[in-house]
Amino acid sequence: MIGLCRNILTVGFLFAFLLIYSQQYTVQLFNTDNGLPQNSVKDIIKDKYGFIWLTTENGIVRYDGLNFFVRKNFPLNSQRFTYFYGDSKKDSIFTAGDYGKTVLIHQKVPKVIKSIKRFPTIIVKDNINYHLCISNYSYSPSPGVYFFMDFKKGRYFITQNSFVYEDFLSKSQVTLDVKPLYKNDPNAFTIGDILFYIDRNTKKVKKIEEGKITGSYDLPLVADVRSKIFWNRTNGQGFILNNDILYRCIYNDGTLKLLKLVQLDHISESNLMSIYYDEKYKKLYIGSSTDGLKIVSLTDFTSSKKSTPKSSAVFYAIQPYNDSCVINPAGEIYNRNGLVKSKNFEKNISYFLNFDKQGNIVTRREQTLFVYNKNSDFTDFQSISTGEDTVKDFFFANGKYYVLAAKQKKGNTEFTGTLSIYEDLPYKSLKKKYLFANEPTKIILTEKGDILVGTIKGLYKISVNHNKIYDLTGKNELSIRDIVYTTDGNLWVTTLGRGFYLIKNNQLIKMPSDPEGNLLSPHTLLEDQDGYFWIPTNNGLYKIRENMLLKYVQNRNLKLNYYRYSKEAGFNTNEFNGGSNVNGNKLKNGDFVLPSLNGLVFFNPLKVKSYYPTDMCIERALFDDKERLFTNTLMLSQENRRVELFIDVPYYANPDNIVIETKLDDNGTGKWMSVGKDRKFLLNNLGYGIHVLTIRMLVSDKQEYVFKKIKIIIPPFFYQTLWFKLFIIFLLLFLLYLSVRWRMSFHKKKNRELEEIIRLRTRTLSETVENLEITQTKLGKEIEQQKKLIGTITHDITTPLKFIALTSKEALDYQEMSLHRTERILNSIYKSSNQLYNFTKTLKEYADIYNEYRTDETELYSFYDLVEEKKILFDEIAANHNTAIVNNVDKELMIQISKNILAVIIHNLMDNSVKYTRNGNIIITGSDEQEAVILEITDTGIGMDEHKIEYYTKLQENIENEKLLLQKYGMGLHLILQLLQMLESKIIIRRNETKGTSFQLILKKS
């Protein structure tokens, strides 16, 4: 379980800073209020990766200088832990759990394992339990508790009355003549892998090797009853606490000595349990059984001020007084330890202080200079009135005084400026004078003899040889704070609100600022012997190598990183002061002194270290509300929309100086992005694929980085895989192919349909044309037949009409008519009229049948039923002639021949048979052949003569050309032949062998 993880800078500094002027340290307090799971810190150790580990009664804690990570949900009955043991260099740190279980810390991860026999915490010998003695808190000191210590070649057993060494190989034992316990604690401790024994009688410390005393050291402080020893064999460290002074025990080259670290007020009252000293970062980690964790930082900076609480601690202008002291305009002299003495100057302006060429101290009050005589130890002084001028700065060079002064405009709050050059003392024997439109701030003389003058709105160069003033700022306004000459001949300018610049070839080259923008208002630049610039600001002290700034001038794409010192390093405040004629000093003893809002800050720049991290661990990620561990490769899914990547860095100095940048370089165009102070990198909505996250961290003042790469693998969904895309492509191509084929098929089908429609229409049209032609032919034939018929009718009807007419005329011509003549004439008229009537009646039936044939739509019907209908019609007439009509047509025979036409044909044939048959039979038979229906009507009548049969046979074969002899043979069979032609059928007429006639109709089915 990840415990409380907090940023100690953002919680409002929930710890107390204690500052003692004679000693340089700060204290950070941690407890359950700001990071710890419990207020009892039993043991402290540092692993091979640089992380600090703590045991508490509520879990194990890892500390990286910024965050506490609490692990306490182990599968144990209790989460209480005491001491560490094992070997941190081999990445094997143990702490005992319950019921024979052990927690192993390996690769920065604690986990529960079974107890290892090679590292026992309790051994049984002679029915006595011996407990591992690995630190000053190996076991709660109480009567009856015995201890053992393991070394490479043997083991020590410590009881109340004995101190025994046992060799591992020979199993031989040596009993040492020493007192084993003191207040139930062993009188022994280790430094590294060396065992020491405290001889309280002789006040000496003795070295023991393989059961023998091999050395003795005169260290009465260790044997002092008021001293308490803290040691930890796993860390290889030992400490002595006496009278709130903490000493470190150091064994080197056969010598054991004590080194005073720090005096801590009331530390003896803190129920100390464990101590660890981080030599790299100069930090003491002190664990208490009740007060949590104290981190004591031994600083390289000292803030100096008066010891009286109500005295002012605000400083501006200062000047070196001697090798180790500075003086301010009030005449107060300070060194690292505070106020040394005071010359009790008058109440002068705090922003101006200088020395003249004789070493006299010059101060200012309004428009008056006060010169304190060096020969009188600065007790005597003289005043010099400057008239309307307010002196801002001056220096003496080349036998001349250069005085920079401001003068208030009349009726205005603004100032103008003057630079006056005097041959001798200021404001005497004026040689030259230069005027400026704005208030001046700083003056400096270059190696070429030119003068640089800064004002609140610009920077100017005065060429004394040419007596000209050049504006170096151009159209840009710059409020100049200081102008600094460095040992390499470069000129640097600090401004108010616009950063600092390098003057090169009469041009101002702006330097980049820090991320927080504090370097936009630097007060001054101090250069040390190693080529570093120390830059005080209103929020911290910054440091950078000058050559890195010069590299930036050559390559503007170079990223610069400034090292920041804040008040945790030993200041009382982060706000330094400027705006004076001098804003920082270098003392001959090597110290730099800077004025601040709360004291003077002393430090030796060559002794102040820049702390950079050396390595980082990227192995934790948070997604799906769970923390996951990984190594080099992080497996995610596309459903992990938000992933927090933790960058763990063991770093115990100012976290502002950790520069971590990341670049998600998928296509070579990624840009470096800064990681926040919480050291978390957020991954949002990464697409599928393999992503490479590159992390770099600044590790030196030379802008050097260490790099790490994390491979992030996000599998695609099935529809994002290559095979699926290929499948989709093939599917689309296949669908396109099918679409094209379907389109082509559709068009082909449409073409076929169109062709079929055209063909059908063509065929229909052809059939129509053909039908029209047939119809036309038929009509032509009909017309021709009708012409014949009309011609024959006309020819045949003329004779009876003419005969009737002549007979009628004959009757009219005779006035007297005999009965015989009258009877003959009337008989002739009757016969002619009757003949004409029958002829015209037959003609009408023909016309009616023909019209019906044109519109006849015959359905399937029974041939037998049709014959039966006609039979019933003639049965009575036939019975009068004593004739029988027999219907032998097949009752199952169904035909589809035009019913109207066939009915007329059958009617006429039966009519003829009935008419010419007496006392006989008329037999009608019908059968179905393959392509025709056969109807045969056979009678036993008088029969048809051969001439008629021959006539009708020839007429049927050449009906279109033969002349119709209607008057001679009547209309009946002519009509039948016409109707049979319409049905494309035939009739065969035969005389029977006995008597009568047979009429055989061969009827086409369709």
PDB file of C-alpha atoms in Angstrom, residues 746-909:
ATOM      1  CA  PHE A 746     -26.779  -5.422 -63.438  1.00  0.00           C
ATOM      2  CA  HIS A 747     -25.983  -3.527 -66.585  1.00  0.00           C
ATOM      3  CA  LYS A 748     -25.663  -6.763 -68.495  1.00  0.00           C
ATOM      4  CA  LYS A 749     -28.951  -7.896 -67.029  1.00  0.00           C
ATOM      5  CA  LYS A 750     -30.500  -4.547 -67.845  1.00  0.00           C
ATOM      6  CA  ASN A 751     -29.015  -4.851 -71.295  1.00  0.00           C
ATOM      7  CA  ARG A 752     -30.360  -8.364 -71.557  1.00  0.00           C
ATOM      8  CA  GLU A 753     -33.682  -7.191 -70.232  1.00  0.00           C
ATOM      9  CA  LEU A 754     -33.606  -4.300 -72.646  1.00  0.00           C
ATOM     10  CA  GLU A 755     -32.535  -6.672 -75.368  1.00  0.00           C
ATOM     11  CA  GLU A 756     -35.256  -9.083 -74.269  1.00  0.00           C
ATOM     12  CA  ILE A 757     -37.732  -6.231 -74.151  1.00  0.00           C
ATOM     13  CA  ILE A 758     -36.523  -5.103 -77.533  1.00  0.00           C
ATOM     14  CA  ARG A 759     -36.552  -8.699 -78.725  1.00  0.00           C
ATOM     15  CA  LEU A 760     -39.989  -9.247 -77.243  1.00  0.00           C
ATOM     16  CA  ARG A 761     -41.170  -5.986 -78.593  1.00  0.00           C
ATOM     17  CA  THR A 762     -39.501  -6.786 -81.856  1.00  0.00           C
ATOM     18  CA  ARG A 763     -40.995 -10.240 -81.781  1.00  0.00           C
ATOM     19  CA  THR A 764     -44.308  -8.776 -80.702  1.00  0.00           C
ATOM     20  CA  LEU A 765     -43.962  -6.184 -83.378  1.00  0.00           C
ATOM     21  CA  SER A 766     -42.891  -8.898 -85.793  1.00  0.00           C
ATOM     22  CA  GLU A 767     -45.769 -11.049 -84.650  1.00  0.00           C
ATOM     23  CA  THR A 768     -47.998  -8.050 -84.829  1.00  0.00           C
ATOM     24  CA  VAL A 769     -46.675  -7.308 -88.274  1.00  0.00           C
ATOM     25  CA  GLU A 770     -46.914 -10.984 -89.094  1.00  0.00           C
ATOM     26  CA  ASN A 771     -50.401 -11.113 -87.627  1.00  0.00           C
ATOM     27  CA  LEU A 772     -51.190  -7.957 -89.467  1.00  0.00           C
ATOM     28  CA  GLU A 773     -49.818  -9.553 -92.582  1.00  0.00           C
ATOM     29  CA  ILE A 774     -51.737 -12.744 -91.830  1.00  0.00           C
ATOM     30  CA  THR A 775     -54.743 -10.688 -90.939  1.00  0.00           C
ATOM     31  CA  GLN A 776     -54.190  -8.673 -94.033  1.00  0.00           C
ATOM     32  CA  THR A 777     -53.836 -11.895 -95.986  1.00  0.00           C
ATOM     33  CA  LYS A 778     -56.893 -13.286 -94.295  1.00  0.00           C
ATOM     34  CA  LEU A 779     -58.753 -10.078 -94.812  1.00  0.00           C
ATOM     35  CA  GLY A 780     -57.579 -10.138 -98.359  1.00  0.00           C
ATOM     36  CA  LYS A 781     -58.762 -13.685 -98.709  1.00  0.00           C
ATOM     37  CA  GLU A 782     -61.968 -12.838 -96.931  1.00  0.00           C
ATOM     38  CA  ILE A 783     -62.441  -9.809 -99.091  1.00  0.00           C
ATOM     39  CA  GLU A 784     -61.646 -11.900-102.121  1.00  0.00           C
ATOM     40  CA  GLN A 785     -63.989 -14.630-100.888  1.00  0.00           C
ATOM     41  CA  GLN A 786     -66.550 -12.013-100.094  1.00  0.00           C
ATOM     42  CA  LYS A 787     -66.064 -10.595-103.550  1.00  0.00           C
ATOM     43  CA  LYS A 788     -66.610 -14.060-104.913  1.00  0.00           C
ATOM     44  CA  LEU A 789     -69.496 -14.550-102.572  1.00  0.00           C
ATOM     45  CA  ILE A 790     -70.983 -11.209-103.499  1.00  0.00           C
ATOM     46  CA  GLY A 791     -70.362 -11.919-107.161  1.00  0.00           C
ATOM     47  CA  THR A 792     -71.961 -15.311-106.902  1.00  0.00           C
ATOM     48  CA  ILE A 793     -74.762 -13.925-104.779  1.00  0.00           C
ATOM     49  CA  THR A 794     -75.247 -11.124-107.243  1.00  0.00           C
ATOM     50  CA  HIS A 795     -75.209 -13.578-110.107  1.00  0.00           C
ATOM     51  CA  ASP A 796     -77.380 -16.134-108.381  1.00  0.00           C
ATOM     52  CA  ILE A 797     -79.870 -13.733-106.876  1.00  0.00           C
ATOM     53  CA  THR A 798     -80.424 -11.969-110.176  1.00  0.00           C
ATOM     54  CA  THR A 799     -82.042 -14.958-111.834  1.00  0.00           C
ATOM     55  CA  PRO A 800     -84.780 -15.560-109.255  1.00  0.00           C
ATOM     56  CA  LEU A 801     -85.455 -11.882-109.009  1.00  0.00           C
ATOM     57  CA  LYS A 802     -85.561 -11.581-112.733  1.00  0.00           C
ATOM     58  CA  PHE A 803     -87.791 -14.689-112.966  1.00  0.00           C
ATOM     59  CA  ILE A 804     -90.112 -13.223-110.315  1.00  0.00           C
ATOM     60  CA  ALA A 805     -90.135  -9.962-112.154  1.00  0.00           C
ATOM     61  CA  LEU A 806     -90.893 -11.633-115.519  1.00  0.00           C
ATOM     62  CA  THR A 807     -93.522 -13.868-113.948  1.00  0.00           C
ATOM     63  CA  SER A 808     -95.131 -10.902-112.310  1.00  0.00           C
ATOM     64  CA  LYS A 809     -95.035  -9.008-115.603  1.00  0.00           C
ATOM     65  CA  GLU A 810     -96.532 -12.020-117.333  1.00  0.00           C
ATOM     66  CA  ALA A 811     -99.363 -12.011-114.801  1.00  0.00           C
ATOM     67  CA  LEU A 812     -99.886  -8.327-115.376  1.00  0.00           C
ATOM     68  CA  ASP A 813     -99.796  -8.685-119.134  1.00  0.00           C
ATOM     69  CA  TYR A 814    -102.518 -11.236-119.184  1.00  0.00           C
ATOM     70  CA  GLN A 815    -105.866  -9.671-118.551  1.00  0.00           C
ATOM     71  CA  GLU A 816    -107.559 -12.927-118.246  1.00  0.00           C
ATOM     72  CA  MET A 817    -105.871 -15.540-116.313  1.00  0.00           C
ATOM     73  CA  SER A 818    -106.747 -19.148-116.263  1.00  0.00           C
ATOM     74  CA  LEU A 819    -106.591 -21.039-113.051  1.00  0.00           C
ATOM     75  CA  HIS A 820    -103.788 -23.186-114.380  1.00  0.00           C
ATOM     76  CA  ARG A 821    -101.735 -20.206-115.518  1.00  0.00           C
ATOM     77  CA  THR A 822    -102.407 -18.391-112.293  1.00  0.00           C
ATOM     78  CA  GLU A 823    -101.415 -21.427-110.327  1.00  0.00           C
ATOM     79  CA  ARG A 824     -98.260 -21.863-112.410  1.00  0.00           C
ATOM     80  CA  ILE A 825     -97.294 -18.208-112.115  1.00  0.00           C
ATOM     81  CA  LEU A 826     -97.888 -18.151-108.363  1.00  0.00           C
ATOM     82  CA  ASN A 827     -96.060 -21.448-107.930  1.00  0.00           C
ATOM     83  CA  SER A 828     -93.091 -20.049-109.863  1.00  0.00           C
ATOM     84  CA  ILE A 829     -93.107 -16.854-107.788  1.00  0.00           C
ATOM     85  CA  TYR A 830     -93.343 -18.940-104.577  1.00  0.00           C
ATOM     86  CA  LYS A 831     -90.495 -21.209-105.477  1.00  0.00           C
ATOM     87  CA  SER A 832     -88.295 -18.315-106.589  1.00  0.00           C
ATOM     88  CA  SER A 833     -89.124 -16.303-103.465  1.00  0.00           C
ATOM     89  CA  ASN A 834     -88.587 -19.293-101.196  1.00  0.00           C
ATOM     90  CA  GLN A 835     -85.278 -20.021-102.854  1.00  0.00           C
ATOM     91  CA  LEU A 836     -84.258 -16.416-102.430  1.00  0.00           C
ATOM     92  CA  TYR A 837     -85.371 -16.488 -98.779  1.00  0.00           C
ATOM     93  CA  ASN A 838     -83.346 -19.589 -97.982  1.00  0.00           C
ATOM     94  CA  PHE A 839     -80.367 -18.167 -99.766  1.00  0.00           C
ATOM     95  CA  THR A 840     -80.460 -14.879 -97.923  1.00  0.00           C
ATOM     96  CA  LYS A 841     -81.060 -16.679 -94.568  1.00  0.00           C
ATOM     97  CA  THR A 842     -77.955 -18.820 -95.118  1.00  0.00           C
ATOM     98  CA  LEU A 843     -76.024 -15.742 -96.068  1.00  0.00           C
ATOM     99  CA  LYS A 844     -77.040 -14.004 -92.844  1.00  0.00           C
ATOM    100  CA  GLU A 845     -75.897 -16.970 -90.733  1.00  0.00           C
ATOM    101  CA  TYR A 846     -72.541 -16.926 -92.454  1.00  0.00           C
ATOM    102  CA  ALA A 847     -72.138 -13.225 -91.738  1.00  0.00           C
ATOM    103  CA  ASP A 848     -73.096 -13.713 -88.073  1.00  0.00           C
ATOM    104  CA  ILE A 849     -70.668 -16.599 -87.604  1.00  0.00           C
ATOM    105  CA  TYR A 850     -67.847 -14.687 -89.208  1.00  0.00           C
ATOM    106  CA  ASN A 851     -68.341 -11.705 -86.907  1.00  0.00           C
ATOM    107  CA  GLU A 852     -68.449 -13.986 -83.861  1.00  0.00           C
ATOM    108  CA  TYR A 853     -65.247 -15.749 -84.971  1.00  0.00           C
ATOM    109  CA  ARG A 854     -63.331 -12.504 -84.939  1.00  0.00           C
ATOM    110  CA  THR A 855     -63.969 -12.000 -81.206  1.00  0.00           C
ATOM    111  CA  ASP A 856     -64.267 -15.603 -80.111  1.00  0.00           C
ATOM    112  CA  GLU A 857     -62.105 -16.547 -77.108  1.00  0.00           C
ATOM    113  CA  THR A 858     -62.744 -20.237 -76.612  1.00  0.00           C
ATOM    114  CA  GLU A 859     -62.091 -21.966 -73.326  1.00  0.00           C
ATOM    115  CA  LEU A 860     -61.710 -25.652 -72.678  1.00  0.00           C
ATOM    116  CA  TYR A 861     -65.124 -27.405 -72.974  1.00  0.00           C
ATOM    117  CA  SER A 862     -66.620 -30.898 -73.404  1.00  0.00           C
ATOM    118  CA  PHE A 863     -66.934 -32.051 -76.999  1.00  0.00           C
ATOM    119  CA  TYR A 864     -69.612 -34.527 -76.015  1.00  0.00           C
ATOM    120  CA  ASP A 865     -71.761 -31.835 -74.400  1.00  0.00           C
ATOM    121  CA  LEU A 866     -71.620 -29.670 -77.529  1.00  0.00           C
ATOM    122  CA  VAL A 867     -72.743 -32.546 -79.741  1.00  0.00           C
ATOM    123  CA  GLU A 868     -75.413 -33.474 -77.213  1.00  0.00           C
ATOM    124  CA  GLU A 869     -76.818 -29.934 -77.319  1.00  0.00           C
ATOM    125  CA  LYS A 870     -77.243 -30.155 -81.127  1.00  0.00           C
ATOM    126  CA  LYS A 871     -78.602 -33.698 -80.878  1.00  0.00           C
ATOM    127  CA  ILE A 872     -81.330 -32.593 -78.485  1.00  0.00           C
ATOM    128  CA  LEU A 873     -82.168 -29.796 -80.942  1.00  0.00           C
ATOM    129  CA  PHE A 874     -82.828 -32.244 -83.836  1.00  0.00           C
ATOM    130  CA  ASP A 875     -84.173 -35.235 -81.860  1.00  0.00           C
ATOM    131  CA  GLU A 876     -87.886 -34.285 -82.360  1.00  0.00           C
ATOM    132  CA  ILE A 877     -87.513 -33.577 -86.078  1.00  0.00           C
ATOM    133  CA  ALA A 878     -85.594 -36.830 -86.505  1.00  0.00           C
ATOM    134  CA  ALA A 879     -88.274 -38.718 -84.560  1.00  0.00           C
ATOM    135  CA  ASN A 880     -90.915 -37.379 -87.002  1.00  0.00           C
ATOM    136  CA  HIS A 881     -88.849 -38.966 -89.780  1.00  0.00           C
ATOM    137  CA  ASN A 882     -88.518 -42.127 -87.717  1.00  0.00           C
ATOM    138  CA  THR A 883     -84.807 -41.511 -87.471  1.00  0.00           C
ATOM    139  CA  ALA A 884     -82.564 -42.027 -84.454  1.00  0.00           C
ATOM    140  CA  ILE A 885     -79.604 -39.795 -83.585  1.00  0.00           C
ATOM    141  CA  VAL A 886     -76.806 -41.541 -81.615  1.00  0.00           C
ATOM    142  CA  ASN A 887     -74.048 -39.533 -79.807  1.00  0.00           C
ATOM    143  CA  ASN A 888     -70.986 -41.757 -79.477  1.00  0.00           C
ATOM    144  CA  VAL A 889     -68.532 -38.951 -78.755  1.00  0.00           C
ATOM    145  CA  ASP A 890     -66.016 -39.698 -75.945  1.00  0.00           C
ATOM    146  CA  LYS A 891     -67.420 -38.097 -72.811  1.00  0.00           C
ATOM    147  CA  GLU A 892     -63.922 -37.411 -71.428  1.00  0.00           C
ATOM    148  CA  LEU A 893     -62.833 -35.497 -74.520  1.00  0.00           C
ATOM    149  CA  MET A 894     -62.171 -31.822 -73.801  1.00  0.00           C
ATOM    150  CA  ILE A 895     -61.414 -29.446 -76.675  1.00  0.00           C
ATOM    151  CA  GLN A 896     -60.578 -25.784 -77.120  1.00  0.00           C
ATOM    152  CA  ILE A 897     -61.744 -25.234 -80.729  1.00  0.00           C
ATOM    153  CA  SER A 898     -63.930 -22.208 -81.389  1.00  0.00           C
ATOM    154  CA  LYS A 899     -67.222 -23.287 -79.942  1.00  0.00           C
ATOM    155  CA  ASN A 900     -69.447 -20.965 -82.009  1.00  0.00           C
ATOM    156  CA  ILE A 901     -67.953 -21.988 -85.324  1.00  0.00           C
ATOM    157  CA  LEU A 902     -67.914 -25.665 -84.458  1.00  0.00           C
ATOM    158  CA  ALA A 903     -71.527 -25.464 -83.268  1.00  0.00           C
ATOM    159  CA  VAL A 904     -72.583 -23.960 -86.624  1.00  0.00           C
ATOM    160  CA  ILE A 905     -70.678 -26.638 -88.534  1.00  0.00           C
ATOM    161  CA  ILE A 906     -72.225 -29.473 -86.480  1.00  0.00           C
ATOM    162  CA  HIS A 907     -75.674 -27.836 -86.723  1.00  0.00           C
ATOM    163  CA  ASN A 908     -75.535 -27.638 -90.555  1.00  0.00           C
ATOM    164  CA  LEU A 909     -74.247 -31.166 -90.967  1.00  0.00           C
TER     165      LEU A 909
END
